[in-house]
mmCIF file of C-alpha atoms in Angstrom:
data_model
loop_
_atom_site.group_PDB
_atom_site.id
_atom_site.type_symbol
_atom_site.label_atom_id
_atom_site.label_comp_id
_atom_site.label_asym_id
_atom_site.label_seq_id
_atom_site.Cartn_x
_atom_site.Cartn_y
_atom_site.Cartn_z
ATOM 1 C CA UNK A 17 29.440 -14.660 -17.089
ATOM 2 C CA UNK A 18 33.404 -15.037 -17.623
ATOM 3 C CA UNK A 19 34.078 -18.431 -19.425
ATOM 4 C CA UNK A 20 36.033 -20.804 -17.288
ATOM 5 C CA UNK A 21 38.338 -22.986 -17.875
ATOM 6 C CA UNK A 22 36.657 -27.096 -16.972
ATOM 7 C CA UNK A 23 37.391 -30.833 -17.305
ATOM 8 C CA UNK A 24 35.312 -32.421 -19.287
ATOM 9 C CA UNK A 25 33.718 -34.245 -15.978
ATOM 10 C CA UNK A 26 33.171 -30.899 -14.461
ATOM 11 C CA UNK A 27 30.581 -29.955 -17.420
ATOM 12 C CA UNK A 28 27.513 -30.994 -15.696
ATOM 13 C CA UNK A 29 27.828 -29.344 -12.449
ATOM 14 C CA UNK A 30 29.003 -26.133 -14.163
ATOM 15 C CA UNK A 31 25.504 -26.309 -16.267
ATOM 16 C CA UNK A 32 23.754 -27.043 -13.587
ATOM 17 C CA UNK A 33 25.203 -24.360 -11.077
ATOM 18 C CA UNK A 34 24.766 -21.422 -14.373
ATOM 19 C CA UNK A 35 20.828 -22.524 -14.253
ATOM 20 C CA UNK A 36 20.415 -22.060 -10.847
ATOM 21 C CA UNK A 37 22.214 -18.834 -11.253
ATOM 22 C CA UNK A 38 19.936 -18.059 -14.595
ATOM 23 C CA UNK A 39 17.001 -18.645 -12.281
ATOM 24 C CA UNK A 40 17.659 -16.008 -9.692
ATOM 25 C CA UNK A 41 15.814 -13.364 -12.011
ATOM 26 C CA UNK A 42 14.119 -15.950 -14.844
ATOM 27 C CA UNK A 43 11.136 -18.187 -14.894
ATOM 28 C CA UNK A 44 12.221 -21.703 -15.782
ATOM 29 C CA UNK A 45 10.505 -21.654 -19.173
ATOM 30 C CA UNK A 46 13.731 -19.952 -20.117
ATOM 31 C CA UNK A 47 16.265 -22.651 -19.266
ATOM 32 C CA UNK A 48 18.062 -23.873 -22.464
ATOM 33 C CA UNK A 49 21.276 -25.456 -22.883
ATOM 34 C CA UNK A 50 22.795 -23.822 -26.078
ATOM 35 C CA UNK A 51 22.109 -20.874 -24.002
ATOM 36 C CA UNK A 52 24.079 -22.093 -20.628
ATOM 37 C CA UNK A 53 26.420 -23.442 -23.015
ATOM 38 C CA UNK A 54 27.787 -20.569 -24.132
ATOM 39 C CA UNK A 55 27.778 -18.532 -20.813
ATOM 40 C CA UNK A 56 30.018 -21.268 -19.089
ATOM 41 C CA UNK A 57 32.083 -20.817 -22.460
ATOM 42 C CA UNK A 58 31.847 -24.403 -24.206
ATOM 43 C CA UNK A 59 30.206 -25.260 -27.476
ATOM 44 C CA UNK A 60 26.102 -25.706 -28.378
ATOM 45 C CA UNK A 61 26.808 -29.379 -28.660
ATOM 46 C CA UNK A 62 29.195 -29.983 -25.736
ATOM 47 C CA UNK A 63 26.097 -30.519 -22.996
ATOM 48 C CA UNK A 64 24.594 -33.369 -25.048
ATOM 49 C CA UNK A 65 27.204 -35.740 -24.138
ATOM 50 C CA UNK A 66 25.693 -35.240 -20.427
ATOM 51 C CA UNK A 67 22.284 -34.652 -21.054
ATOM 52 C CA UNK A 68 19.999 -36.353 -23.280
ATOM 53 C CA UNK A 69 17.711 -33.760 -23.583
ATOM 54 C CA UNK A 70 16.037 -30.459 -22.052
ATOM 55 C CA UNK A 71 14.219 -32.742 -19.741
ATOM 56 C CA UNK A 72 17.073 -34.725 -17.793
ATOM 57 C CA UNK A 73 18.953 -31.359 -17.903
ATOM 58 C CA UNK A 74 15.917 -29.721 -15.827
ATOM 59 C CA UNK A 75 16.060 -33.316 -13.653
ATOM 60 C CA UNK A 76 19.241 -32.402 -12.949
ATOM 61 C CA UNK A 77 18.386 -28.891 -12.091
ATOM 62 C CA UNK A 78 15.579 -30.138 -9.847
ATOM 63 C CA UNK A 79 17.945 -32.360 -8.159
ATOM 64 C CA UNK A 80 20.065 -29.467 -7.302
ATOM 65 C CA UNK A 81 16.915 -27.372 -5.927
ATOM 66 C CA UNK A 82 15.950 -30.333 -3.341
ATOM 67 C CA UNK A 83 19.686 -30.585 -2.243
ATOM 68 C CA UNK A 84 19.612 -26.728 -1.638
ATOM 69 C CA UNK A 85 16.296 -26.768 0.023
ATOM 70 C CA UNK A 86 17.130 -29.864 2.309
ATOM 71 C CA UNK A 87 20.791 -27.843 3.662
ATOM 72 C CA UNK A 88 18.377 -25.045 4.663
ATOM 73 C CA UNK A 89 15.986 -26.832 6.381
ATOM 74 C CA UNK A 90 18.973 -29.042 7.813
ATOM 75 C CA UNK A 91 20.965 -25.816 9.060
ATOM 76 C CA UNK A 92 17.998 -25.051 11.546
ATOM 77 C CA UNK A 93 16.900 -28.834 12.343
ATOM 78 C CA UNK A 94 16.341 -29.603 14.427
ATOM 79 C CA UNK A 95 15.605 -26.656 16.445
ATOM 80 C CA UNK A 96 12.215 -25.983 16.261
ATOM 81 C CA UNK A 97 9.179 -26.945 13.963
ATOM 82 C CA UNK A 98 8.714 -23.041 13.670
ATOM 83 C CA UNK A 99 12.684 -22.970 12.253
ATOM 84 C CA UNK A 100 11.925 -25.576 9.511
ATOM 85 C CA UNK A 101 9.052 -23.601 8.308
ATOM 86 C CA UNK A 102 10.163 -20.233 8.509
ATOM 87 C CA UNK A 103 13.119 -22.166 6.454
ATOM 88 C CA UNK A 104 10.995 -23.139 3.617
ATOM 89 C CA UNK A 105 9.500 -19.992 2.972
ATOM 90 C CA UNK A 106 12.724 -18.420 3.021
ATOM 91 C CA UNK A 107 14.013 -20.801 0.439
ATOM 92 C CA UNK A 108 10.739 -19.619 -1.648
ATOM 93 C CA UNK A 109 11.605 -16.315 -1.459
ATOM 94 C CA UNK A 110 15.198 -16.673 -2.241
ATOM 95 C CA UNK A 111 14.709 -18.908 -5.031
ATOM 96 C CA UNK A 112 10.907 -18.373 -5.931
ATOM 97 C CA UNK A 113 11.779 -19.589 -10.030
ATOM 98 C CA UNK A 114 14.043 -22.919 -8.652
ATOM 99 C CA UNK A 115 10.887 -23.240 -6.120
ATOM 100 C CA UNK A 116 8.227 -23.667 -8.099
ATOM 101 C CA UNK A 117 10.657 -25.668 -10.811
ATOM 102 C CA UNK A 118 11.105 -28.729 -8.047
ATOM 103 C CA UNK A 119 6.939 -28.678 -7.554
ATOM 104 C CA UNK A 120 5.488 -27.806 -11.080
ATOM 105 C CA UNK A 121 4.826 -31.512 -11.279
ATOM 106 C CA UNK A 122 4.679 -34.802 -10.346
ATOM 107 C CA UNK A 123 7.716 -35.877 -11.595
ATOM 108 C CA UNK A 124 9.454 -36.782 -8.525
ATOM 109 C CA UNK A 125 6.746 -39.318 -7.438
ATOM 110 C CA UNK A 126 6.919 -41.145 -10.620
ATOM 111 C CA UNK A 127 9.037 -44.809 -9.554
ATOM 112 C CA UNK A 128 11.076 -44.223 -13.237
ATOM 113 C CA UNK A 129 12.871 -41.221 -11.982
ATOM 114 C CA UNK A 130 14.411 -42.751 -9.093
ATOM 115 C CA UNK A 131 17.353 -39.983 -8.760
ATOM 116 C CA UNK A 132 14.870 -37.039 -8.668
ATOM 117 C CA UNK A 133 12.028 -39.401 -6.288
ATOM 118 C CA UNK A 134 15.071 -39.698 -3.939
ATOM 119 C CA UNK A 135 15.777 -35.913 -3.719
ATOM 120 C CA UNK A 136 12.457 -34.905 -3.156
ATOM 121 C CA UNK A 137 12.026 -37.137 -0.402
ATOM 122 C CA UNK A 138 15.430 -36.639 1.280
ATOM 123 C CA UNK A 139 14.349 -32.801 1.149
ATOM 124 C CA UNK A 140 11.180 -33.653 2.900
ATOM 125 C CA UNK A 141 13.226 -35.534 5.307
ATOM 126 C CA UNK A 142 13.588 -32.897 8.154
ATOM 127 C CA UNK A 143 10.307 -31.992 8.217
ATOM 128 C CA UNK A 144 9.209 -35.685 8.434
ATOM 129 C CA UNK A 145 11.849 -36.124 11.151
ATOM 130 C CA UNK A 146 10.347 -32.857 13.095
ATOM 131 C CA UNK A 147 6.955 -34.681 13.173
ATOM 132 C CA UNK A 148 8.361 -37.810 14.086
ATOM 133 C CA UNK A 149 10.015 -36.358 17.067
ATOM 134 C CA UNK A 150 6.972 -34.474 18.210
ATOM 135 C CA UNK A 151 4.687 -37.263 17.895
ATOM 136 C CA UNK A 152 7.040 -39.814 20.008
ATOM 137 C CA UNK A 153 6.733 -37.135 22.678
ATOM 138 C CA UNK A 154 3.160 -37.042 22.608
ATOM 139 C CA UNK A 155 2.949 -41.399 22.400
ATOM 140 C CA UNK A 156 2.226 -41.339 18.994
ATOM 141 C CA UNK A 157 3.741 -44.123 17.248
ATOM 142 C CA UNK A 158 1.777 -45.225 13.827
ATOM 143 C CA UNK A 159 4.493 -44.337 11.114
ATOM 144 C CA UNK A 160 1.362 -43.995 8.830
ATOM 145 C CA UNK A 161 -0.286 -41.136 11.330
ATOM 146 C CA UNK A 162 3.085 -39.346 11.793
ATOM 147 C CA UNK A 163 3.548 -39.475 7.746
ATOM 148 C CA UNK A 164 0.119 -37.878 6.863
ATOM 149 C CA UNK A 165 0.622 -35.327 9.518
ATOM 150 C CA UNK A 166 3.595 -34.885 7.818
ATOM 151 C CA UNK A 167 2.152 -34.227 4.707
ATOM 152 C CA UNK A 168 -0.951 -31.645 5.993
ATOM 153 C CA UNK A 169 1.885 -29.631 7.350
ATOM 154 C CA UNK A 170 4.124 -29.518 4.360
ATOM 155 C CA UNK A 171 0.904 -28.706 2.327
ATOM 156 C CA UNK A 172 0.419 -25.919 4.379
ATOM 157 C CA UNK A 173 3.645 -24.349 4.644
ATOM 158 C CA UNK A 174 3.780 -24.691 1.017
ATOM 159 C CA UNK A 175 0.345 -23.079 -0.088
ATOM 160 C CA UNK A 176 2.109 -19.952 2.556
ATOM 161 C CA UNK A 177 5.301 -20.322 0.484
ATOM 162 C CA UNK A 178 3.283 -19.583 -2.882
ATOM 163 C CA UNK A 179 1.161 -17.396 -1.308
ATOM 164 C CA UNK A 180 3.894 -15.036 -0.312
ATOM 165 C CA UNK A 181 6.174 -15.344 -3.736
ATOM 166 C CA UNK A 182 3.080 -14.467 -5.422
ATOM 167 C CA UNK A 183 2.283 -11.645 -3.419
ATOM 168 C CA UNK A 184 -1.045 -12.634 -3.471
ATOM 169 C CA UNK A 185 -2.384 -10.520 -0.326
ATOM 170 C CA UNK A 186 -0.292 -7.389 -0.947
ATOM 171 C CA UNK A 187 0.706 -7.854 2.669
ATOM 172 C CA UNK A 188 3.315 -5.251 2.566
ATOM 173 C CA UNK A 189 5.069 -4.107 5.986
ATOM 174 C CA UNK A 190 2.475 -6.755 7.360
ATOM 175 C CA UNK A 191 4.277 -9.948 5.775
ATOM 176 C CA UNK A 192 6.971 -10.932 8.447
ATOM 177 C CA UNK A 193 3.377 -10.871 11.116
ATOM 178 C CA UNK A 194 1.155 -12.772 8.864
ATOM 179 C CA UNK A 195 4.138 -15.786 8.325
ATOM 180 C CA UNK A 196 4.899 -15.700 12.163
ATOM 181 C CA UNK A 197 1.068 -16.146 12.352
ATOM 182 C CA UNK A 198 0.652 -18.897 10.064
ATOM 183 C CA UNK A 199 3.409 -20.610 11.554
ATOM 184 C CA UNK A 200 1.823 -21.066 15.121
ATOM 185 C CA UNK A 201 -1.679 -22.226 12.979
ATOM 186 C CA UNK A 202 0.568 -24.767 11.345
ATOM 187 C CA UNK A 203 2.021 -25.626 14.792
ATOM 188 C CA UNK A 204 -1.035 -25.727 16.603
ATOM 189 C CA UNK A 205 -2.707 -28.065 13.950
ATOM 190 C CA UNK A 206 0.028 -30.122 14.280
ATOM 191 C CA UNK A 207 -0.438 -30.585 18.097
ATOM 192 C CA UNK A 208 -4.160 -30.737 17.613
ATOM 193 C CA UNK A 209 -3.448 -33.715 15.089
ATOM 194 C CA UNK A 210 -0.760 -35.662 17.493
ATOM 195 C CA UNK A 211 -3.433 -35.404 20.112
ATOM 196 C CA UNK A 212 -7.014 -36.197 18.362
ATOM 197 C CA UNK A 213 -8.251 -39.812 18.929
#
């Protein structure tokens, strides 16, 4: 990577932007900052007045990965439940290392990390407001209802999303089918849930 030239208030974002880079073809095991430090062409030391540590650098990263993962859910929204989903996966595929970064823990649902709590949720967001939507039309109304049906679906699409980064099924020529296929089970569990009693 050719050094660049930066202002100092630039640093972050340039770190940031070389680990989502570094995770195209690495697991996230490998993110370091001496490392990103000197492929964005500034000294070992020079991160550390932005990040305290390994850990609020990989916040940041996270942070990054829900923004990216909201603006392609947000380009189809709000289309068609089918978009969103087939949106998700995509992102998996694309970014399968920044993917399973943002959901290797709990992190984001722990109140002390308020920046990364608010990312995760504003990239559930269009999925939430999907399900919203479709319940109103069906004359469902109970935020708590629409929130847990939410939920199933995004647990759903995201056990497909790990299922097909993984290549757990060795689905070949037969992938694009079995994801078209999965979304209409989503789909059809999600009308089954907007209209049980």
């Amino acid at each position: 990577m050719a050094k660049a030239r930066y202002h100092h208030g630039d640093l972050p974002r340039m770190l940031v932007e070389a680990a989502i880079v570094h995770l195209k073809d690495h697991d996230a095991s490998t993110l370091g900052l001496r490392p990103l430090a000197k492929a964005v062409g500034v000294s070992e030391a020079a991160p550390y007045h932005h990040f305290a540590d390994r850990r609020a650098f990989e916040h940041a990263v996270m942070i990054e990965g829900y923004a990216l993962l909201r603006a392609r859910c947000l380009a189809v929204a709000p289309q068609s439940l089918r978009d969103l989903l087939d949106a998700y996966v995509g992102f998996a595929v694309e970014h399968p290392n920044l993917f399973r970064l943002i959901h290797r823990s709990g992190e984001p649902r722990d109140p002390a990390n308020a920046a990364l709590a608010a990312a995760s949720e504003a990239a559930f967001a269009p999925l939430l407001a999907e399900v919203r939507r479709r319940a109103q039309m069906a004359g469902v109304c109970e935020a708590d209802r629409i929130g847990f049906l939410a939920l199933m679906v995004w647990t759903q699409v995201h056990g497909l999303a790990e299922v097909v980064i993984s290549d757990f099924l060795r689905l070949g020529a037969d992938g694009a089918s079995f994801r078209e296929r999965a979304y209409a089970y989503i789909e059809a569990g999600l009308r089954t849930g907007l209209t049980a009693d």
